[in-house]
Short mmCIF file of C-alpha atoms in Angstrom, two decimals:
data_model
loop_
_atom_site.label_atom_id
_atom_site.label_comp_id
_atom_site.label_asym_id
_atom_site.label_seq_id
_atom_site.Cartn_x
_atom_site.Cartn_y
_atom_site.Cartn_z
CA MET A 82 96.56 208.19 109.68
CA ILE A 83 98.30 209.70 112.64
CA LYS A 84 99.66 213.22 112.93
CA ASP A 85 99.34 213.73 116.79
CA LYS A 86 99.64 210.41 118.20
CA SER A 87 98.34 211.46 121.77
CA ILE A 88 95.04 212.85 120.04
CA PHE A 89 94.54 209.87 118.03
CA ILE A 90 95.18 207.49 120.85
CA LYS A 91 93.01 209.47 123.18
CA ASN A 92 90.07 209.22 120.55
CA ILE A 93 90.54 205.22 120.60
CA TYR A 94 89.26 205.40 124.02
CA TYR A 95 86.20 207.48 122.89
CA MET A 96 85.63 205.27 120.06
CA LEU A 97 85.55 202.14 122.59
CA SER A 98 83.29 203.85 124.85
CA TYR A 99 80.55 204.41 122.36
CA ALA A 100 81.16 201.06 120.56
CA PHE A 101 80.78 198.75 123.55
CA GLN A 102 78.07 201.04 125.41
CA ASP A 103 80.18 201.60 128.68
CA LEU A 104 79.83 205.38 128.88
CA ARG A 105 80.71 205.73 132.53
CA PRO A 106 81.79 209.53 133.50
CA ASP A 107 84.13 208.21 136.49
CA HIS A 108 86.24 206.46 133.99
CA GLU A 109 86.04 209.35 131.20
CA ASP A 110 87.23 211.40 133.67
CA ASP A 111 90.16 209.28 134.60
CA ILE A 112 91.23 208.25 131.34
CA ALA A 113 89.88 210.81 128.67
CA GLY A 114 91.77 213.43 130.80
CA GLU A 115 95.43 212.12 130.19
CA ASP A 116 97.54 211.90 127.04
CA PHE A 117 98.78 208.82 125.80
CA GLU A 118 101.88 208.67 123.91
CA ARG A 119 101.55 205.00 123.35
CA VAL A 120 98.51 203.06 122.65
CA HIS A 121 99.93 200.44 125.18
CA ASP A 122 99.46 202.84 127.89
CA LEU A 123 95.97 203.36 126.84
CA PHE A 124 95.12 199.59 127.37
CA ALA A 125 97.11 199.26 130.40
CA SER A 126 95.25 202.30 132.08
CA ILE A 127 91.85 201.05 130.84
CA LEU A 128 92.27 197.43 132.32
CA ALA A 129 93.86 198.64 135.52
CA LYS A 130 90.89 200.92 136.09
CA GLY A 131 88.44 198.29 134.84
CA ILE A 132 89.66 195.75 136.82
CA ALA A 133 89.98 197.78 139.61
CA HIS A 134 85.96 198.66 139.50
CA GLN A 135 85.07 194.98 138.86
CA LEU A 136 87.03 194.01 142.18
CA LYS A 137 85.02 196.53 143.75
CA GLN A 138 81.70 195.10 142.55
CA GLY A 139 83.07 191.59 142.84
CA LEU A 140 84.48 189.53 140.13
CA HIS A 141 82.31 187.44 138.08
CA ARG A 142 82.01 183.64 139.17
CA GLU A 143 80.41 180.89 137.38
CA TYR A 144 79.91 177.01 138.21
CA LEU A 145 82.59 174.96 136.66
CA ARG A 146 82.82 171.17 136.39
CA ARG A 147 85.62 169.65 138.33
CA ALA A 148 86.72 166.03 138.35
CA GLU A 149 88.99 165.14 141.69
CA ASP A 150 89.85 162.09 143.69
CA LEU A 151 88.70 162.97 147.49
CA THR A 152 88.55 160.95 150.78
CA VAL A 153 85.10 161.68 150.86
CA LEU A 154 82.31 161.82 148.39
CA ARG A 155 81.25 165.36 146.91
CA GLY A 156 78.87 165.86 144.00
CA LYS A 157 78.46 162.90 141.70
CA LEU A 158 80.57 159.46 142.15
CA ASP A 159 82.60 158.78 139.04
CA PHE A 160 82.47 154.84 139.14
CA ALA A 161 85.25 154.11 136.54
CA GLY A 162 87.54 156.52 138.42
CA THR A 163 86.86 155.08 141.75
CA ILE A 164 87.28 151.44 140.46
CA LYS A 165 90.83 152.29 139.25
CA SER A 166 91.65 153.84 142.46
CA ARG A 167 90.39 150.84 144.53
CA LEU A 168 92.54 148.51 142.09
CA ALA A 169 95.35 150.76 142.76
CA ARG A 170 94.72 150.40 146.60
CA ARG A 171 94.19 154.15 147.19
CA GLN A 172 91.53 154.86 149.71
CA VAL A 173 89.58 157.77 147.61
CA VAL A 174 86.76 158.04 145.58
CA SER A 175 86.53 159.71 142.19
CA CYS A 176 83.92 162.77 142.13
CA GLU A 177 82.43 165.24 140.03
CA TYR A 178 81.09 168.25 140.95
CA ASP A 179 80.33 171.97 140.16
CA ASP A 180 82.43 174.56 141.96
CA LEU A 181 81.58 178.32 142.09
CA SER A 182 84.50 179.87 140.75
CA GLU A 183 86.30 182.99 139.74
CA ASN A 184 88.68 180.95 137.52
CA ASN A 185 86.54 181.48 134.39
CA LEU A 186 87.04 182.50 130.98
CA MET A 187 86.12 186.29 131.16
CA ASN A 188 88.65 186.75 134.24
CA CYS A 189 91.36 184.63 132.41
CA ILE A 190 91.06 186.58 129.54
CA LEU A 191 91.62 189.79 131.69
CA LYS A 192 94.51 188.35 133.53
CA THR A 193 96.23 187.15 130.43
CA THR A 194 96.07 190.49 128.63
CA ALA A 195 97.26 192.37 131.44
CA MET A 196 100.27 189.84 131.85
CA ILE A 197 100.96 190.30 128.47
CA LEU A 198 101.08 194.07 128.52
CA LEU A 199 103.39 193.69 131.50
CA ARG A 200 105.55 191.35 130.01
CA HIS A 201 105.67 192.41 126.34
CA GLY A 202 104.19 196.04 126.17
CA ASP A 203 105.68 199.17 125.90
CA VAL A 204 104.13 200.55 129.01
CA SER A 205 105.07 203.56 130.95
CA ALA A 206 106.39 202.96 134.54
CA GLU A 207 103.30 204.80 135.75
CA HIS A 208 100.70 202.62 133.83
CA ARG A 209 102.76 199.57 134.55
CA ALA A 210 102.79 200.27 138.58
CA GLU A 211 98.97 200.98 137.92
CA LEU A 212 98.39 197.60 136.32
CA ARG A 213 100.68 195.67 138.86
CA ARG A 214 98.43 197.08 141.99
CA VAL A 215 95.58 194.89 140.93
CA MET A 216 97.24 191.72 139.97
CA PRO A 217 97.65 190.48 143.48
CA PHE A 218 93.79 190.08 143.51
CA LEU A 219 94.04 187.98 140.60
CA THR A 220 96.59 185.24 141.95
CA ASP A 221 93.82 182.51 142.07
CA ILE A 222 92.65 183.06 138.35
CA GLY A 223 94.85 181.50 135.47
CA GLU A 224 96.23 182.48 132.16
CA ILE A 225 94.97 181.48 128.85
CA ASP A 226 96.27 180.66 125.48
CA PRO A 227 95.04 183.70 123.19
CA SER A 228 94.82 181.51 120.32
CA HIS A 229 92.56 179.31 122.14
CA VAL A 230 89.94 181.94 123.03
CA ARG A 231 86.83 181.47 120.98
CA TRP A 232 85.67 185.39 121.03
CA SER A 233 82.23 184.65 119.21
CA TYR A 234 80.90 182.51 121.99
CA ILE A 235 81.20 185.21 124.68
CA ARG A 236 77.93 186.28 125.83
CA TYR A 237 76.88 188.93 128.13
CA THR A 238 74.16 188.66 130.72
CA ARG A 239 72.89 191.25 133.37
CA ASN A 240 75.61 190.12 135.59
CA THR A 241 78.52 190.45 133.13
CA ARG A 242 77.71 193.30 131.00
CA SER A 243 80.08 195.57 133.13
CA TYR A 244 82.91 193.41 131.33
CA ARG A 245 81.84 194.34 127.89
CA MET A 246 84.40 196.93 126.93
CA LEU A 247 87.12 195.12 129.31
CA ILE A 248 86.96 192.14 127.01
CA SER A 249 86.69 194.34 123.92
CA VAL A 250 90.09 195.88 124.88
CA CYS A 251 91.48 192.53 125.68
CA GLN A 252 90.33 191.43 122.02
CA LEU A 253 91.98 194.33 120.53
CA VAL A 254 95.39 193.76 122.40
CA LEU A 255 95.17 189.77 121.80
CA GLN A 256 93.96 189.70 118.27
CA GLY A 257 94.79 193.14 116.88
CA MET A 258 98.15 193.75 118.02
CA LEU A 259 99.76 190.22 119.32
CA LEU A 260 102.18 188.52 117.32
CA THR A 261 103.57 185.11 117.87
CA ASN A 262 106.41 183.31 115.96
CA GLU A 263 107.06 179.87 115.29
CA ARG A 264 109.01 179.33 118.43
CA GLY A 265 105.99 180.82 120.40
CA GLU A 266 107.82 183.91 121.35
CA MET A 267 105.33 186.79 121.83
CA ARG A 268 105.57 190.72 120.95
CA LEU A 269 103.03 193.29 120.70
CA MET A 270 102.84 195.77 117.90
CA THR A 271 102.95 199.34 118.45
CA TYR A 272 99.66 199.90 116.43
CA ILE A 273 96.26 198.08 115.96
CA LYS A 274 95.89 195.99 112.85
CA PRO A 275 93.68 197.63 110.12
CA GLU A 276 91.06 194.83 110.17
CA TYR A 277 90.43 195.40 113.81
CA MET A 278 90.47 199.28 113.40
CA ALA A 279 87.99 198.89 110.68
CA ARG A 280 85.53 197.12 112.86
CA LEU A 281 86.06 199.42 115.71
CA TYR A 282 85.51 202.57 113.37
CA GLU A 283 82.44 200.89 112.03
CA ARG A 284 80.79 199.96 115.16
CA PHE A 285 81.54 203.17 116.86
CA ILE A 286 79.98 205.59 113.98
CA LEU A 287 76.58 203.08 114.43
CA ARG A 288 76.69 203.57 118.42
CA TYR A 289 77.50 207.11 118.12
CA TYR A 290 74.29 207.98 116.05
CA ALA A 291 72.30 205.40 118.22
CA VAL A 292 73.08 207.43 121.40
CA GLU A 293 73.47 211.00 119.92
CA CYS A 294 71.51 211.19 116.80
CA ASP A 295 67.98 212.94 117.48
CA VAL A 296 66.95 213.76 114.12
CA ALA A 297 66.83 210.28 112.73
CA LYS A 298 66.52 206.67 113.50
CA THR A 299 69.48 204.54 113.59
CA GLY A 300 69.83 200.93 112.69
CA SER A 301 72.29 198.60 110.51
CA PRO A 302 69.32 196.42 108.84
CA GLN A 303 69.80 193.99 105.94
CA ILE A 304 68.85 195.40 102.66
CA LYS A 305 66.58 193.01 100.49
CA TRP A 306 67.31 192.34 96.80
CA ALA A 307 64.93 193.86 94.37
CA LEU A 308 63.98 190.27 92.81
CA ASP A 309 61.89 190.40 89.98
CA ASP A 310 60.63 186.68 90.56
CA GLY A 311 61.60 186.41 94.07
CA PHE A 312 64.48 183.76 93.34
CA GLY A 313 67.59 184.73 95.23
CA ALA A 314 69.69 181.59 95.84
CA MET A 315 73.22 182.23 96.42
CA LEU A 316 73.01 185.94 96.42
CA PRO A 317 74.96 187.50 99.04
CA ILE A 318 73.43 189.20 102.09
CA MET A 319 73.65 192.78 101.96
CA GLN A 320 74.60 194.03 105.52
CA SER A 321 74.51 197.70 105.85
CA ASP A 322 76.79 199.31 108.47
CA ILE A 323 74.52 202.28 109.35
CA VAL A 324 71.08 203.54 108.24
CA LEU A 325 69.69 206.81 109.38
CA SER A 326 66.14 207.23 108.74
CA ARG A 327 63.03 209.50 109.29
CA ASP A 328 59.90 210.20 107.40
CA GLY A 329 60.75 208.41 104.04
CA ARG A 330 64.25 209.80 104.15
CA VAL A 331 67.12 207.41 104.32
CA LEU A 332 70.72 207.83 104.42
CA ILE A 333 72.57 204.57 104.19
CA ILE A 334 76.42 205.02 105.31
CA ASP A 335 79.17 202.34 104.63
CA ALA A 336 82.29 203.22 107.00
CA LYS A 337 85.63 202.53 105.48
CA TYR A 338 88.86 202.51 107.18
CA TYR A 339 91.77 202.15 104.74
CA THR A 340 95.53 202.91 104.63
CA HIS A 341 94.97 204.31 101.44
CA LEU A 342 91.45 206.29 100.60
CA THR A 343 91.93 206.15 96.62
CA ASN A 344 93.25 204.26 93.97
CA GLU A 345 96.10 205.99 91.70
CA ASN A 346 96.90 205.45 88.12
CA ARG A 347 99.49 207.44 86.24
CA GLY A 348 98.82 210.28 88.56
CA ILE A 349 95.00 210.25 88.51
CA HIS A 350 93.24 209.30 91.65
CA SER A 351 89.73 207.62 92.19
CA ILE A 352 87.52 206.28 94.66
CA HIS A 353 87.74 202.57 95.12
CA SER A 354 85.31 201.04 92.48
CA GLY A 355 84.33 198.16 94.67
CA ASN A 356 83.01 200.70 97.56
CA LEU A 357 81.08 202.82 95.15
CA TYR A 358 79.53 199.82 93.31
CA GLN A 359 78.44 198.49 96.67
CA ILE A 360 76.82 201.51 98.25
CA PHE A 361 74.90 202.36 94.80
CA THR A 362 73.77 198.72 95.23
CA TYR A 363 72.48 199.09 98.63
CA VAL A 364 70.83 202.48 97.79
CA LYS A 365 68.99 201.24 94.75
CA ASN A 366 67.73 198.01 96.22
CA LYS A 367 66.30 200.03 99.08
CA GLU A 368 64.76 202.30 97.10
CA ALA A 369 63.10 199.76 95.21
CA GLU A 370 61.97 198.24 98.69
CA LEU A 371 60.43 201.47 99.63
CA SER A 372 58.72 202.02 96.10
CA ARG A 373 57.15 198.53 96.11
CA ALA A 374 55.75 199.35 99.46
CA GLY A 375 54.26 202.73 98.09
CA VAL A 376 56.00 204.73 100.85
CA PRO A 377 57.21 208.34 99.79
CA HIS A 378 60.77 208.24 99.76
CA LYS A 379 64.40 209.85 99.25
CA VAL A 380 67.40 207.51 99.56
CA SER A 381 71.04 208.71 99.72
CA GLY A 382 74.06 206.92 100.42
CA MET A 383 77.63 208.03 101.69
CA LEU A 384 81.08 206.56 101.83
CA LEU A 385 82.50 207.61 105.11
CA TYR A 386 86.30 206.93 105.03
CA ALA A 387 88.54 207.51 108.03
CA LYS A 388 90.93 210.26 106.99
CA THR A 389 94.49 209.56 106.20
CA ASP A 390 97.57 211.88 105.92
CA GLU A 391 97.57 211.58 102.15
CA ASP A 392 97.43 214.81 100.01
CA ILE A 393 94.33 213.52 98.15
CA GLN A 394 91.04 213.23 100.46
CA PRO A 395 87.81 212.11 98.47
CA ASP A 396 84.97 214.69 99.23
CA GLY A 397 81.93 214.89 96.74
CA ALA A 398 78.48 214.43 96.12
CA TYR A 399 77.24 212.78 92.88
CA GLN A 400 74.03 212.38 91.40
CA MET A 401 73.20 208.79 89.99
CA SER A 402 70.03 207.86 88.51
CA GLY A 403 68.16 209.90 90.89
CA ASN A 404 69.94 209.44 93.86
CA GLN A 405 72.65 211.30 95.93
CA ILE A 406 75.83 209.36 96.56
CA SER A 407 78.54 211.33 98.75
CA VAL A 408 82.04 210.45 99.86
CA LYS A 409 83.30 212.05 102.73
CA THR A 410 86.21 211.82 105.31
CA LEU A 411 86.08 211.75 109.13
CA ASP A 412 89.20 213.29 110.65
CA LEU A 413 89.98 211.10 113.65
CA ASN A 414 93.01 213.07 114.55
CA GLN A 415 91.07 216.12 115.94
CA SER A 416 89.85 216.66 119.52
CA PHE A 417 86.76 214.62 120.22
CA ASP A 418 84.51 217.58 120.22
CA VAL A 419 85.49 218.17 116.52
CA ILE A 420 84.72 214.53 115.49
CA ARG A 421 81.38 214.81 117.46
CA SER A 422 80.57 218.15 115.13
CA GLN A 423 81.44 216.35 111.82
CA LEU A 424 79.25 213.27 112.60
CA ASP A 425 76.29 215.82 113.81
CA ALA A 426 76.78 217.71 110.56
CA ILE A 427 76.18 214.89 108.47
CA ALA A 428 73.13 213.78 110.04
CA GLU A 429 71.61 217.51 110.23
CA GLU A 430 72.72 218.13 106.62
CA HIS A 431 70.53 215.21 105.53
CA PHE A 432 67.41 215.32 107.99
CA ALA A 433 67.32 218.84 110.01
#
């Protein structure tokens, strides 16, 4: 995938910025202007600047339930605990109370990720110093076992939406790069696991079009099965990645991030059959839905692969049963202006 490592790493920052809706020029000037030779440096820089920004705003605080033995009553009395203390001749009362604290899940995730980068990351002296400068402000915040974080349970409110990109970076580090052996020893890989890059790639393209595309509407709807009798028990959900639409024209894009873009058999390369079947199924069912609704339409599909350094790159357009199915590659190893032009050209070709 990577020819020029520094360009590719910098583009990870742009992808994160679009994917998690945190496009702030002050951050972009600081981070996008740097050349990163190691992805650990990029994440250390994002965290250092992001934590510093949060400190200026004030770290998120939330009420946490505490249980403690005190000499005076605070909050609600715990009768069972108090009786045990009295039987042990301890002159205390057991209390349960809510405490407004910075030592909550989001801040614990930030500190844990920062400490793992400092302890186990291949971080340059410059970015190590940058990260260490903010750590004294997190002394009252604890660390958390990365394997115990329930990422899907994290919810963002108006007060915590500034954490979205930072927590997403932490998830990439803790889930996409961190390895722990049987003895509990940790190490950070020098690359992001492909399945996590695939999610970032898909989300980036969706959010890019949602923000930048002015020739069509952007969404990622579920596509209904074209059922003759309405019975669809046990059929899988058809969840699209990206759908661009305008005035009856629809382009369904399936974003794919693979190490190998084609199958090879005796020197003959072919597109992954499962990918092709999937996008064809999406297109035909979407077309059936619009036909039943009596809407004039033209539905096309596209497999949009992240380009690799392989010699053979899929690129073509096929006419199948009245629909166009195209296959293209997006080169993430160019300057972001080139990536922007590639994505804009796809939309303009179909809708302009």
